[in-house]
Tab-separated table of C-alpha atoms in Angstrom:
chain	number	residue	atom	x	y	z
A	218	UNK	CA	125.859	-30.917	3.922
A	219	UNK	CA	125.164	-28.967	0.792
A	220	UNK	CA	127.627	-26.096	0.053
A	221	UNK	CA	126.349	-22.713	1.075
A	222	UNK	CA	125.214	-20.494	-1.619
A	223	UNK	CA	126.211	-16.753	-1.403
A	224	UNK	CA	124.216	-13.995	-3.017
A	225	UNK	CA	125.809	-10.642	-3.358
A	226	UNK	CA	123.509	-7.840	-2.555
A	227	UNK	CA	123.685	-4.174	-2.337
A	228	UNK	CA	124.036	-2.931	1.196
A	229	UNK	CA	121.207	-0.415	0.739
A	230	UNK	CA	118.847	-2.846	-1.089
A	231	UNK	CA	115.543	-2.976	0.830
A	232	UNK	CA	114.585	-6.266	-0.664
A	233	UNK	CA	117.849	-7.925	0.151
A	234	UNK	CA	116.532	-9.493	3.310
A	235	UNK	CA	113.614	-11.027	1.393
A	236	UNK	CA	115.863	-12.375	-1.209
A	237	UNK	CA	117.836	-14.379	1.295
A	238	UNK	CA	117.021	-18.190	1.089
A	239	UNK	CA	115.569	-19.908	4.064
A	240	UNK	CA	117.854	-21.778	6.311
A	241	UNK	CA	118.080	-25.261	4.812
A	242	UNK	CA	118.606	-26.723	8.181
A	243	UNK	CA	115.258	-25.387	9.630
A	244	UNK	CA	112.682	-28.013	10.375
A	245	UNK	CA	109.082	-27.996	9.257
A	246	UNK	CA	106.244	-29.165	11.380
A	247	UNK	CA	103.624	-29.020	8.679
A	248	UNK	CA	103.961	-31.096	5.462
A	249	UNK	CA	102.475	-28.077	3.609
A	250	UNK	CA	105.553	-26.040	4.346
A	251	UNK	CA	104.098	-23.902	7.039
A	252	UNK	CA	105.934	-23.675	10.335
A	253	UNK	CA	103.929	-24.206	13.526
A	254	UNK	CA	102.304	-20.981	14.540
A	255	UNK	CA	101.970	-19.741	10.922
A	256	UNK	CA	98.687	-19.023	9.303
A	257	UNK	CA	97.843	-19.351	5.696
A	258	UNK	CA	100.352	-17.883	3.214
A	259	UNK	CA	102.987	-17.807	5.869
A	260	UNK	CA	101.203	-15.219	8.111
A	261	UNK	CA	101.863	-15.305	11.780
A	262	UNK	CA	98.526	-15.818	13.723
A	263	UNK	CA	97.942	-15.518	17.393
A	264	UNK	CA	96.956	-19.190	17.757
A	265	UNK	CA	99.545	-21.989	17.965
A	266	UNK	CA	97.306	-24.919	17.049
A	267	UNK	CA	94.802	-25.232	14.199
A	268	UNK	CA	92.377	-26.902	16.655
A	269	UNK	CA	92.034	-23.467	18.291
A	270	UNK	CA	91.274	-21.692	14.992
A	271	UNK	CA	87.599	-20.392	14.576
A	272	UNK	CA	85.420	-22.362	12.225
A	273	UNK	CA	83.764	-20.574	9.257
A	274	UNK	CA	80.012	-19.566	9.535
A	275	UNK	CA	77.444	-22.309	8.687
A	276	UNK	CA	75.398	-21.077	5.787
A	277	UNK	CA	72.684	-23.849	6.080
A	278	UNK	CA	70.775	-21.979	8.850
A	279	UNK	CA	70.090	-19.095	6.502
A	280	UNK	CA	68.824	-21.482	3.903
A	281	UNK	CA	66.345	-22.998	6.317
A	282	UNK	CA	65.108	-19.406	7.227
A	283	UNK	CA	64.642	-18.603	3.510
A	284	UNK	CA	62.702	-21.891	3.049
A	285	UNK	CA	60.413	-21.072	6.049
A	286	UNK	CA	59.599	-17.627	4.643
A	287	UNK	CA	58.761	-19.170	1.327
A	288	UNK	CA	56.409	-21.754	2.863
A	289	UNK	CA	54.788	-18.962	4.949
A	290	UNK	CA	54.182	-16.823	1.896
A	291	UNK	CA	52.691	-19.788	0.001
A	292	UNK	CA	50.351	-20.633	2.906
A	293	UNK	CA	49.151	-16.957	3.122
A	294	UNK	CA	48.507	-16.826	-0.677
A	295	UNK	CA	46.670	-20.191	-0.511
A	296	UNK	CA	44.486	-18.951	2.367
A	297	UNK	CA	43.702	-15.684	0.541
A	298	UNK	CA	42.830	-17.636	-2.552
A	299	UNK	CA	40.611	-20.069	-0.549
A	300	UNK	CA	38.843	-17.105	1.074
A	301	UNK	CA	38.321	-15.449	-2.262
A	302	UNK	CA	36.828	-18.669	-3.644
A	303	UNK	CA	34.491	-18.980	-0.654
A	304	UNK	CA	33.340	-15.383	-0.915
A	305	UNK	CA	32.668	-15.749	-4.625
A	306	UNK	CA	30.870	-18.999	-3.926
A	307	UNK	CA	28.574	-17.373	-1.308
A	308	UNK	CA	27.899	-14.381	-3.599
A	309	UNK	CA	26.833	-16.775	-6.215
A	310	UNK	CA	24.451	-18.466	-3.738
A	311	UNK	CA	23.008	-15.088	-2.770
A	312	UNK	CA	22.409	-14.112	-6.371
A	313	UNK	CA	20.793	-17.549	-7.165
A	314	UNK	CA	18.614	-17.353	-4.094
A	315	UNK	CA	17.235	-13.907	-5.166
A	316	UNK	CA	16.601	-15.229	-8.632
A	317	UNK	CA	14.721	-18.213	-7.193
A	318	UNK	CA	12.621	-15.971	-4.958
A	319	UNK	CA	11.582	-13.827	-7.925
A	320	UNK	CA	10.633	-16.858	-9.945
A	321	UNK	CA	8.687	-18.460	-7.119
A	322	UNK	CA	6.794	-15.258	-6.276
A	323	UNK	CA	5.894	-14.744	-9.918
A	324	UNK	CA	4.831	-18.311	-10.683
A	325	UNK	CA	2.680	-18.656	-7.516
A	326	UNK	CA	1.319	-15.141	-7.549
A	327	UNK	CA	2.423	-14.444	-4.044
A	328	UNK	CA	1.784	-11.103	-2.352
A	329	UNK	CA	4.800	-11.368	-0.192
A	330	UNK	CA	8.379	-12.303	-1.243
A	331	UNK	CA	9.313	-15.877	-0.208
A	332	UNK	CA	12.621	-16.727	1.468
A	333	UNK	CA	14.959	-19.210	-0.323
A	334	UNK	CA	17.950	-20.726	1.381
A	335	UNK	CA	20.189	-22.952	-0.749
A	336	UNK	CA	22.214	-25.430	1.281
A	337	UNK	CA	25.412	-27.216	0.297
A	338	UNK	CA	29.005	-26.242	-0.374
A	339	UNK	CA	30.563	-25.494	-2.703
A	340	UNK	CA	27.713	-24.111	-4.721
A	341	UNK	CA	29.730	-23.742	-7.850
A	342	UNK	CA	29.970	-27.507	-8.321
A	343	UNK	CA	26.191	-27.747	-8.098
A	344	UNK	CA	25.931	-24.930	-10.653
A	345	UNK	CA	28.109	-26.937	-12.999
A	346	UNK	CA	25.951	-29.995	-12.580
A	347	UNK	CA	22.680	-27.892	-12.690
A	348	UNK	CA	21.435	-29.939	-9.760
A	349	UNK	CA	20.895	-28.429	-6.259
A	350	UNK	CA	21.045	-30.838	-3.343
A	351	UNK	CA	18.725	-28.937	-0.866
A	352	UNK	CA	16.664	-25.736	-0.769
A	353	UNK	CA	14.624	-24.491	2.197
A	354	UNK	CA	11.697	-22.371	1.177
A	355	UNK	CA	9.397	-20.216	3.400
A	356	UNK	CA	6.351	-18.488	1.899
A	357	UNK	CA	4.358	-16.129	4.220
A	358	UNK	CA	0.825	-15.107	3.725
A	359	UNK	CA	-0.360	-17.582	1.083
A	360	UNK	CA	-3.986	-17.281	0.042
A	361	UNK	CA	-5.892	-20.458	0.689
A	362	UNK	CA	-9.609	-20.075	-0.264
A	363	UNK	CA	-11.213	-17.563	2.103
A	364	UNK	CA	-8.281	-17.468	4.507
A	365	UNK	CA	-4.602	-17.103	4.225
A	366	UNK	CA	-1.941	-19.483	5.514
A	367	UNK	CA	0.354	-17.604	7.815
A	368	UNK	CA	3.393	-19.726	6.714
A	369	UNK	CA	4.239	-22.385	4.239
A	370	UNK	CA	7.630	-23.998	4.846
A	371	UNK	CA	9.053	-26.646	2.606
A	372	UNK	CA	12.352	-28.465	2.191
A	373	UNK	CA	13.005	-29.441	-1.343
A	374	UNK	CA	15.698	-31.963	-2.273
A	375	UNK	CA	17.307	-32.972	-5.571
A	376	UNK	CA	16.311	-29.950	-7.602
A	377	UNK	CA	17.120	-29.756	-11.269
A	378	UNK	CA	17.694	-26.297	-12.587
A	379	UNK	CA	16.358	-25.349	-15.977
A	380	UNK	CA	18.528	-22.619	-17.515
A	381	UNK	CA	21.985	-21.432	-16.765
A	382	UNK	CA	22.916	-20.596	-13.112
A	383	UNK	CA	23.262	-18.129	-11.731
A	384	UNK	CA	22.209	-15.532	-14.308
A	385	UNK	CA	19.687	-17.277	-16.626
A	386	UNK	CA	17.459	-19.417	-14.414
A	387	UNK	CA	14.221	-20.310	-16.273
A	388	UNK	CA	12.745	-22.746	-13.726
A	389	UNK	CA	13.297	-25.752	-11.614
A	390	UNK	CA	11.987	-29.282	-11.146
A	391	UNK	CA	11.853	-30.651	-7.531
A	392	UNK	CA	11.919	-34.391	-7.214
A	393	UNK	CA	10.663	-34.489	-3.665
A	394	UNK	CA	9.539	-32.083	-0.944
A	395	UNK	CA	8.513	-32.172	2.693
A	396	UNK	CA	7.216	-29.324	4.842
A	397	UNK	CA	4.306	-27.995	6.728
A	398	UNK	CA	1.653	-25.230	6.614
A	399	UNK	CA	0.183	-23.103	9.419
A	400	UNK	CA	-3.263	-21.601	9.650
A	401	UNK	CA	-2.738	-19.050	12.321
A	402	UNK	CA	-5.585	-18.357	14.828
A	403	UNK	CA	-4.634	-14.661	14.814
A	404	UNK	CA	-5.002	-14.487	11.116
A	405	UNK	CA	-8.418	-16.184	11.317
A	406	UNK	CA	-9.684	-13.624	13.713
A	407	UNK	CA	-8.649	-10.859	11.424
A	408	UNK	CA	-9.478	-12.325	8.035
A	409	UNK	CA	-12.950	-13.737	8.920
A	410	UNK	CA	-14.185	-10.309	9.798
A	411	UNK	CA	-14.972	-11.356	13.317
A	412	UNK	CA	-12.258	-9.716	15.327
A	413	UNK	CA	-14.332	-10.362	18.541
A	414	UNK	CA	-13.981	-14.120	18.021
A	415	UNK	CA	-11.061	-16.026	19.429
A	416	UNK	CA	-9.860	-19.433	18.292
A	417	UNK	CA	-7.943	-21.654	20.677
A	418	UNK	CA	-6.591	-25.180	21.017
A	419	UNK	CA	-9.233	-27.632	22.433
A	420	UNK	CA	-7.341	-30.872	21.698
A	421	UNK	CA	-5.325	-32.472	18.960
A	422	UNK	CA	-8.155	-32.119	16.494
A	423	UNK	CA	-10.504	-29.659	18.012
A	424	UNK	CA	-10.663	-25.886	18.153
A	425	UNK	CA	-12.619	-23.884	20.745
A	426	UNK	CA	-14.415	-20.829	19.490
A	427	UNK	CA	-15.434	-18.016	21.819
A	428	UNK	CA	-16.171	-14.369	21.672
A	429	UNK	CA	-19.159	-12.186	20.615
A	430	UNK	CA	-21.259	-11.289	17.551
A	431	UNK	CA	-23.435	-8.248	16.907
A	432	UNK	CA	-27.002	-9.272	16.506
A	433	UNK	CA	-30.003	-6.761	16.186
A	434	UNK	CA	-27.999	-3.977	17.824
A	435	UNK	CA	-26.979	-6.238	20.715
A	436	UNK	CA	-23.796	-8.028	21.511
A	437	UNK	CA	-24.342	-11.764	21.744
A	438	UNK	CA	-21.774	-14.019	23.259
A	439	UNK	CA	-20.873	-17.094	21.183
A	440	UNK	CA	-19.273	-20.330	21.999
A	441	UNK	CA	-18.685	-23.390	19.802
A	442	UNK	CA	-16.357	-26.172	18.958
A	443	UNK	CA	-14.955	-27.191	15.645
A	444	UNK	CA	-13.611	-30.519	14.561
A	445	UNK	CA	-10.743	-30.298	12.120
A	446	UNK	CA	-10.409	-32.960	9.448
A	447	UNK	CA	-8.629	-33.476	6.150
A	448	UNK	CA	-11.336	-33.299	3.438
A	449	UNK	CA	-8.966	-34.172	0.643
A	450	UNK	CA	-5.272	-34.290	-0.098
A	451	UNK	CA	-5.224	-30.543	-0.599
A	452	UNK	CA	-8.095	-29.307	1.704
A	453	UNK	CA	-8.922	-29.114	5.362
A	454	UNK	CA	-12.509	-28.946	6.589
A	455	UNK	CA	-13.997	-28.000	10.001
A	456	UNK	CA	-17.307	-29.164	11.409
A	457	UNK	CA	-18.598	-26.470	13.660
A	458	UNK	CA	-20.960	-27.953	16.327
A	459	UNK	CA	-22.309	-27.212	19.727
A	460	UNK	CA	-22.934	-23.436	18.838
A	461	UNK	CA	-24.217	-21.509	21.807
A	462	UNK	CA	-25.334	-17.950	21.705
A	463	UNK	CA	-25.802	-16.208	25.073
A	464	UNK	CA	-27.395	-12.846	25.989
A	465	UNK	CA	-26.190	-12.491	29.572
A	466	UNK	CA	-28.978	-12.323	32.102
A	467	UNK	CA	-31.724	-13.185	29.471
A	468	UNK	CA	-31.346	-16.475	27.530
A	469	UNK	CA	-29.227	-19.014	25.735
A	470	UNK	CA	-29.935	-20.119	22.208
A	471	UNK	CA	-28.556	-23.255	20.580
A	472	UNK	CA	-29.420	-23.482	16.891
A	473	UNK	CA	-30.181	-26.824	15.341
A	474	UNK	CA	-32.865	-29.468	14.919
A	475	UNK	CA	-31.775	-31.841	17.596
A	476	UNK	CA	-34.196	-31.180	20.604
A	477	UNK	CA	-31.643	-32.642	23.043
A	478	UNK	CA	-29.022	-30.141	22.099
A	479	UNK	CA	-30.879	-27.090	20.490
A	480	UNK	CA	-33.492	-24.589	21.696
A	481	UNK	CA	-34.060	-21.347	23.590
A	482	UNK	CA	-33.714	-21.333	27.307
A	483	UNK	CA	-34.169	-18.641	29.894
A	484	UNK	CA	-31.422	-17.684	32.254
A	485	UNK	CA	-32.308	-17.849	35.931
A	486	UNK	CA	-32.475	-13.954	36.159
A	487	UNK	CA	-35.047	-13.820	33.340
A	488	UNK	CA	-37.038	-16.712	34.888
A	489	UNK	CA	-37.074	-15.075	38.287
A	490	UNK	CA	-38.445	-11.774	36.787
A	491	UNK	CA	-41.380	-13.725	35.544
A	492	UNK	CA	-41.992	-15.891	38.574
A	493	UNK	CA	-41.782	-12.963	41.053
A	494	UNK	CA	-44.543	-10.966	39.297
A	495	UNK	CA	-47.996	-12.553	39.693
A	496	UNK	CA	-49.346	-11.018	36.516
A	497	UNK	CA	-46.544	-12.374	34.414
A	498	UNK	CA	-46.670	-15.715	36.137
A	499	UNK	CA	-50.359	-16.151	35.452
A	500	UNK	CA	-49.833	-15.294	31.705
A	501	UNK	CA	-47.134	-17.996	31.600
A	502	UNK	CA	-49.154	-20.594	33.416
A	503	UNK	CA	-52.156	-19.920	31.272
A	504	UNK	CA	-50.387	-21.462	28.309
A	505	UNK	CA	-51.077	-25.230	28.185
A	506	UNK	CA	-47.923	-25.893	26.202
A	507	UNK	CA	-45.826	-24.264	28.890
A	508	UNK	CA	-47.599	-26.126	31.755
A	509	UNK	CA	-47.098	-29.386	29.939
A	510	UNK	CA	-43.377	-28.801	29.576
A	511	UNK	CA	-42.945	-27.568	33.167
A	512	UNK	CA	-43.942	-31.013	34.523
A	513	UNK	CA	-46.215	-29.529	37.162
A	514	UNK	CA	-49.552	-31.255	37.865
A	515	UNK	CA	-52.491	-29.578	36.197
A	516	UNK	CA	-54.480	-29.488	39.343
A	517	UNK	CA	-51.814	-27.582	41.213
A	518	UNK	CA	-51.640	-25.104	38.355
A	519	UNK	CA	-55.322	-24.552	38.521
A	520	UNK	CA	-55.160	-23.950	42.329
A	521	UNK	CA	-52.334	-21.444	41.846
A	522	UNK	CA	-54.265	-19.500	39.266
A	523	UNK	CA	-57.130	-19.113	41.681
A	524	UNK	CA	-55.165	-18.433	44.728
A	525	UNK	CA	-52.425	-15.705	44.997
A	526	UNK	CA	-50.753	-17.313	47.950
A	527	UNK	CA	-50.594	-20.679	46.301
A	528	UNK	CA	-49.295	-18.989	43.121
A	529	UNK	CA	-46.614	-17.259	45.055
A	530	UNK	CA	-45.532	-20.450	46.763
A	531	UNK	CA	-45.502	-22.307	43.472
A	532	UNK	CA	-43.655	-19.685	41.413
A	533	UNK	CA	-41.284	-18.636	44.243
A	534	UNK	CA	-39.950	-22.048	44.904
A	535	UNK	CA	-36.344	-22.898	43.646
A	536	UNK	CA	-37.686	-26.041	41.976
A	537	UNK	CA	-40.110	-23.989	39.801
A	538	UNK	CA	-37.358	-21.708	38.715
A	539	UNK	CA	-35.182	-24.800	37.835
A	540	UNK	CA	-38.098	-26.277	35.857
A	541	UNK	CA	-38.756	-23.013	33.994
A	542	UNK	CA	-35.120	-22.559	32.951
A	543	UNK	CA	-35.200	-26.033	31.498
A	544	UNK	CA	-38.208	-25.379	29.157
A	545	UNK	CA	-37.385	-24.979	25.507
A	546	UNK	CA	-39.177	-21.851	24.338
A	547	UNK	CA	-37.922	-21.753	20.789
A	548	UNK	CA	-41.177	-22.690	19.254
A	549	UNK	CA	-43.385	-20.995	21.763
A	550	UNK	CA	-41.913	-17.524	21.118
A	551	UNK	CA	-42.966	-17.900	17.443
A	552	UNK	CA	-46.553	-18.267	18.429
A	553	UNK	CA	-46.372	-16.044	21.488
A	554	UNK	CA	-43.698	-13.331	20.956
A	555	UNK	CA	-44.983	-11.367	23.940
A	556	UNK	CA	-43.873	-14.297	26.093
A	557	UNK	CA	-40.227	-13.112	26.263
A	558	UNK	CA	-41.267	-9.532	26.498
A	559	UNK	CA	-42.549	-10.256	29.927
A	560	UNK	CA	-38.977	-11.170	30.799
A	561	UNK	CA	-37.611	-7.953	29.275
A	562	UNK	CA	-36.354	-9.548	26.137
A	563	UNK	CA	-36.628	-7.681	22.783
A	564	UNK	CA	-38.605	-9.753	20.314
A	565	UNK	CA	-36.441	-8.408	17.406
A	566	UNK	CA	-33.428	-10.002	19.048
A	567	UNK	CA	-35.182	-13.365	19.163
A	568	UNK	CA	-36.334	-13.024	15.607
A	569	UNK	CA	-32.742	-12.208	14.348
A	570	UNK	CA	-31.324	-15.115	16.197
A	571	UNK	CA	-33.917	-17.560	14.854
A	572	UNK	CA	-33.132	-16.398	11.321
A	573	UNK	CA	-29.453	-17.345	11.859
A	574	UNK	CA	-29.582	-20.840	10.596
A	575	UNK	CA	-26.861	-23.399	11.745
A	576	UNK	CA	-25.279	-23.718	8.293
A	577	UNK	CA	-24.883	-19.941	8.144
A	578	UNK	CA	-23.265	-19.730	11.554
A	579	UNK	CA	-21.048	-22.676	10.832
A	580	UNK	CA	-19.859	-21.166	7.698
A	581	UNK	CA	-19.228	-17.885	9.481
A	582	UNK	CA	-17.092	-19.710	12.068
A	583	UNK	CA	-15.534	-22.213	9.636
A	584	UNK	CA	-11.766	-22.697	9.632
A	585	UNK	CA	-11.662	-24.596	6.281
A	586	UNK	CA	-9.008	-23.942	3.766
A	587	UNK	CA	-7.542	-25.374	0.557
A	588	UNK	CA	-4.054	-25.262	-0.905
A	589	UNK	CA	-3.811	-22.773	-3.773
A	590	UNK	CA	-4.300	-24.206	-7.192
A	591	UNK	CA	-1.214	-22.318	-8.312
A	592	UNK	CA	0.905	-24.770	-6.252
A	593	UNK	CA	2.240	-27.087	-8.933
A	594	UNK	CA	2.860	-30.788	-8.917
A	595	UNK	CA	1.497	-33.451	-6.599
A	596	UNK	CA	1.378	-31.693	-3.150
A	597	UNK	CA	-0.616	-33.320	-0.417
A	598	UNK	CA	-1.628	-32.547	3.068
A	599	UNK	CA	-0.870	-35.051	5.888
A	600	UNK	CA	-1.113	-35.271	9.709
A	601	UNK	CA	-3.312	-32.388	10.577
A	602	UNK	CA	-3.090	-31.243	14.194
A	603	UNK	CA	-4.393	-28.344	16.289
A	604	UNK	CA	-1.628	-26.484	18.183
A	605	UNK	CA	-1.650	-23.408	20.382
A	606	UNK	CA	-0.750	-21.145	17.503
A	607	UNK	CA	-3.140	-22.625	14.957
A	608	UNK	CA	-3.823	-25.515	12.665
A	609	UNK	CA	-0.679	-27.255	11.280
A	610	UNK	CA	-0.551	-29.811	8.489
A	611	UNK	CA	2.431	-31.698	7.017
A	612	UNK	CA	3.149	-31.342	3.262
A	613	UNK	CA	4.532	-33.844	0.907
A	614	UNK	CA	5.176	-33.428	-2.804
A	615	UNK	CA	6.861	-34.932	-5.766
A	616	UNK	CA	7.505	-33.772	-9.300
A	617	UNK	CA	7.031	-30.067	-8.550
A	618	UNK	CA	7.763	-27.553	-11.371
A	619	UNK	CA	8.482	-23.936	-10.915
A	620	UNK	CA	8.927	-21.222	-13.529
A	621	UNK	CA	9.494	-22.122	-17.229
A	622	UNK	CA	10.451	-25.672	-16.533
């Protein structure tokens, strides 16, 4: 036992109690010097065991939240930047397309503005390399000889740009091109000055022509067929054949030199008007050339000319009408213009038709066309086919130059 230490204090000293030393005999539960039940710095706390004390807040959750917000802001900024780059790229494409349209219209002398669509993304990298991967081009209303092509469509690949994109384009060189052209039937009807004529599909290589033409103040129906062929690598030709001109109720005229397919033939109505009137029938049968072509025995013709009843039986029979409509009168009317007058046919109409030679008619109904000479490079027509909308032909080309290239 250590001797007790006495400290003299003033009875009214308020700090006297604090100055008293701790009881040396008092036990300590904690090696740190704190008694059980005491908090830090010797403060009494309501818990008796440190296991029951609350743990300090974990600051790591706040750090993760701050990191997430940072990543989110970075993602938003990246997306906005990417969107801005895409918008700028598309604006550059639009500007380049407009420049190309102007150059093509100017170099080809087109009346209508073409449509240019530049494919590929990003466009900026193509600009840097001055080489465009693919361009789709559509040119409407392209003059091709005496007609106009309703549409020329082409897909150009591997285009080398001459000049600086997108502001200083001077021209372009197209390594290869594929496309097609359309000669519209509707455009043909309008441009050939024959709006009464209709062109329709008659097969993969044939066109049917039908409608009407004004001849000697009369409306004459016309029918024909045209064979469409490739005349050269840049031209399409049509061979118009089997032309047939009809005046309803009067006659059919087929121009040409082939006796089997050409001539002037009466319609049954006109033949009946001649055969049913004795005076007209006698005038007709009095012509040896007509009798010879009718195929009726001469003896029977002579009897009919002497006997009205026999004449009526002969000319009124269905066989005689059939024979009469099968007689080619094209050369007879030249020597005997009155012949058709007996059937109520105006000789002026016949004369006007006979003056329409087959080449003239064929040219008037021709569908031929040729690619414009202003189209540069080696452009060729391939695989011509007739469709419902018109005549289509494939296009191929290499080494095409546009503008100041």
